[in-house]
Amino acid sequence: MAVEAFVTPKMMNEIDDDDDEMPLVFKRSNTASKQNSLNSATKKPSSQKHDGPSGKHISEMRSPNGQNSISQKGKAVPSTKPSPVKSTSASPKAPTTTAKSSLIQTPVQNSKTSTSVADHSKRASQHNPTTSIKNEKPSEPCSDSEDSEDDKPLSFRLTTGLPRGNSNNADRKPNNSSVVSPSFQKVKHEDSDDEMPLSSRFQMKSVAGPSTSKSSGYDDNKPMAPKIQQNGSTVKDNQLKRSSPALNKRPLGDIKSSSQSSIKRPKLSEGSSPNVSKNVSMKVELKADDEDDDNIPISQRLKKPAASGNKSSSTKQKVSKVVSSSSFKKTSKKAKKGVKDSKYSKSSTVSPGSGEGQKWTTLIHNGVIFPPPYKPHGVKMLYKGQPVNLTPEQEEVATMYAVMLDTDYMSKDDFKKNFMNDWKKILGRNHVIQRLEDCDFTPIYEWHQKEKEKKKQMSTEEKKALKEEKLKLEEKYMWAVVDGVKEKVGNFRVEPPGLFRGRGDHPKMGKLKKRIRPRDITINIGKNVPIPECPIPGESWKEVRHDNTVTWLAYWHDPINPKEFKYVFLAPSSSLKGLSDKEKYEKARLLKDYIGGIRTAYKKDFTSKDITKRQIAVATYLIDKLALRAGNEKDDDEADTVGCCTLKFDFLGKDSIRYQNSVEVEAPVFKAIQQFRTGKDGTDDLFDKLDTSKLNAHLKELMPGLTAKVFRTYNASITLDEQLSKQTRGGDVMEKVVVYQHANKEVAIICNHQRTVSKSHSAQMTKLNEKIEELKGILDGLEKDLALAKKGKPPLKGPDGKPKKNLNPEAWERKIAQTTARIEKMERDKETKEDLKTVALGTSKINYLDPRISVAWCKRHEVPIEKIFNKSLLAKFAWAMDVDPSFRF
DNA sequence: TTCCAGACTTGGTCTCATAGTT
DNA sequence: AACTATGAGACCAAGTCTGGAA
């Protein structure tokens, strides 16, 4: 099917004026079109239904868990590529079968909570032949010693567990007799261990028992089909789809844009429209994949029984595994130049991303919006106790500081020093204000608090009016038209001036982030379309480019670090972003086929005579097992944090506290690290022969396009997939959602996604405890009443002194059961709250978990996807919604 | 071979709206 | 109706990775 559409440069104006009514034509009604073109041009992500991820040539049988055994690995090496996996011929067991794991202290993934590799004395006296990460200290997840573990990488808290109810051992690994023990999942064979993702070696917490609460909250009638169109908009087409089963194409017309938010949505409309066709006309092929069920409404597909067995994995074997390393490349510079210079308007049927680094063919947008100019408040700060007159410009900066009086930055000398330096430049050399210590900003601070309070006190109507006014102002900047499709723009607001809030010990914190003006901004837009009007009269853009090899719409230099840039991109829901997201996950899935060989290879290299090789091997091991980040070099003017390649033997962690942790590693790793240590002091790099580009260059030899961060995606996604399949049993939707959350939590722990404990956490816990105690008191009373009732006596008086109703024993028993259930629920809530107080689940969901895993799982288990993804995730993952229910990562 | 500009992704925190509770 | 907990989304800092120039 091909849909033709015409878009004119005028269109944005029309969008501005009259959004919902605008008969804008959207051609990309189906990601398949885009994907197909992408797939043909690049390597081809999968259409799961038929051939799994093509672009792979897998001749060997895949084990049911989707991983190849090492012996199979040799075959898995594409014949067209000279042994990407170097050591496939090596005995897989060679260095490791006898390896004992040793405890060393080694840094863990999050550079902010980095740890030290310092302590060699902590060898475990008895090792088990696992590679489990182990927490030396037993910890108490639910203890009230709130902060005891807050600085530890989350993974160290994995071993602290509650009793688990892991009844389902339906592990996908046949050779893995993994028994989930209360402490560690032990694996008998080194080999299976090798193949086993890190995640599965963590102890799992049990899924909380059947939730007795809230199951009624699930709306059975909710269609499972996400209401998302390919461009991320939400449509109310469920009824449409349901009531007309014959309608197996996404309707192009008749779809109203969602009214669920005041933000206007892109919408589909009839083919062409009288008032949108003028200068630029384009054609986008929408290839209907007849064999695929992309066109079947998801709600219908959801009803399809999950394919028995692992269909996708069996079908995958047919597909080619030959992937050139450029398959994941977006842009070759040469191509880029060519495109830049002449090929802007190539054949318009070339779909974005398929050309030589070309990302789009036409691009229309309205530029960026600037924060309003500063409004002086006239409140005078004090200097040496005396009010000071400040110019608006001086006052603006003073106010930036004043509003931060109640933040932790006030205790940071760097912050104050940097602020004062920059403020002084504005005050001038001879200003009365000379020393920060003599400044009193409280009048401004108090004024600001009052303003905040006023705002809070505004009536709902006033707030609404204000919001609408803002929306009106911003609306035209919110959308871009990319290749004829209206897409949301991400950060169209220029960052307002302020004081730089660098994290950790950033040396530049407190510096003035100056106001960005149009003359600072470079615009990127399609040729032959209107240049966005500069919103500040009398000023003009720095530059206007027409570079279709990049995806940014605008950029300016970061005022804090002028060699860095701030970009304006499309929103995550855009096709452009979705496409690269999909590629990311396809790459991670590809790693699954290589991981066995890679693990064998690095184990072999633990004992290599070549020290660089040895360092690469250990670094890869750490990245794989601990989900470390790569660890680029940092400049002196950046916060001094570390990742894998920049690990030190000894360094300060968060809050400049010397931070140590222990990780159990295999003996050869331990030995190698000891060797790296000789002759170095604590501040030296552990891997002195290594940097991220060397490491990544090495990884690319093992698998096309492989870089350090792919391991994080891989380990996160494979963990989710495995946990979901392992832990999902029957039960109602709520129970299944709990299973999902637990799996999500395991991933967050692996990736060490932390969050600060909320200020009110302890208060909330206290409150919960009090409530539980109160309920327990009530329960006591009820039990006494029951006893009395059984003896035919009247109940005790209530706490208020009033007599209670005389009930029969059954009624008292019912009350007791209800109260007990309430107590149990509260205990569970308390547990969860404590459990997750430092774990952020969102980050992994947004960045590391292949949404197709979640979507397919939802389809298989009849869980509405809305229970898992919120509105913006649904939009972001629109590309994943059509996945076959049998999809496995 | 190294350096670094450039282009993107990842990630934590803050704010605000809203649902739930009292 | 007032209060509070929670989640969504905005915000923007900080990270990764590439490829061309030196």
Tab-separated table of C-alpha atoms (C1' of nucleotides) in Angstrom, chain A residues 329 333 493 503 506 566 630-632 634 641 696 700 707 709 833 870 872, chain C residues 4-21:
chain	number	residue	atom	x	y	z
A	329	LYS	CA	26.600	2.720	11.827
A	333	LYS	CA	31.553	10.989	7.363
A	493	ARG	CA	12.531	25.456	25.450
A	503	ARG	CA	26.489	17.043	40.655
A	506	HIS	CA	31.794	19.197	39.986
A	566	LYS	CA	23.071	21.642	24.026
A	630	ALA	CA	32.930	2.131	29.881
A	631	GLY	CA	34.540	4.993	31.762
A	632	ASN	CA	35.762	7.664	29.416
A	634	LYS	CA	37.419	13.133	31.967
A	641	THR	CA	34.217	10.116	38.524
A	696	ASN	CA	35.559	-0.787	22.177
A	700	LYS	CA	34.120	-4.707	17.742
A	707	THR	CA	30.613	-1.518	22.490
A	709	LYS	CA	27.306	-0.183	26.765
A	833	LYS	CA	8.658	0.917	50.329
A	870	ASN	CA	2.614	4.891	31.144
A	872	SER	CA	4.840	8.503	27.466
C	4	DT	C1'	-0.704	13.872	51.337
C	5	DA	C1'	1.509	10.357	48.605
C	6	DT	C1'	2.573	9.200	44.089
C	7	DG	C1'	3.587	9.229	39.360
C	8	DA	C1'	4.384	11.769	35.167
C	9	DG	C1'	6.968	14.785	32.926
C	10	DA	C1'	10.233	18.411	32.668
C	11	DC	C1'	14.742	19.513	33.200
C	12	DC	C1'	19.350	19.339	32.407
C	13	DA	C1'	23.640	17.079	33.897
C	14	DA	C1'	26.618	13.547	32.620
C	15	DG	C1'	27.704	9.773	30.168
C	16	DT	C1'	29.062	6.984	25.557
C	17	DC	C1'	30.761	6.628	21.111
C	18	DT	C1'	32.334	8.018	16.349
C	19	DG	C1'	35.224	9.677	12.945
C	20	DG	C1'	38.116	13.191	11.083
C	21	DA	C1'	42.080	16.135	11.930
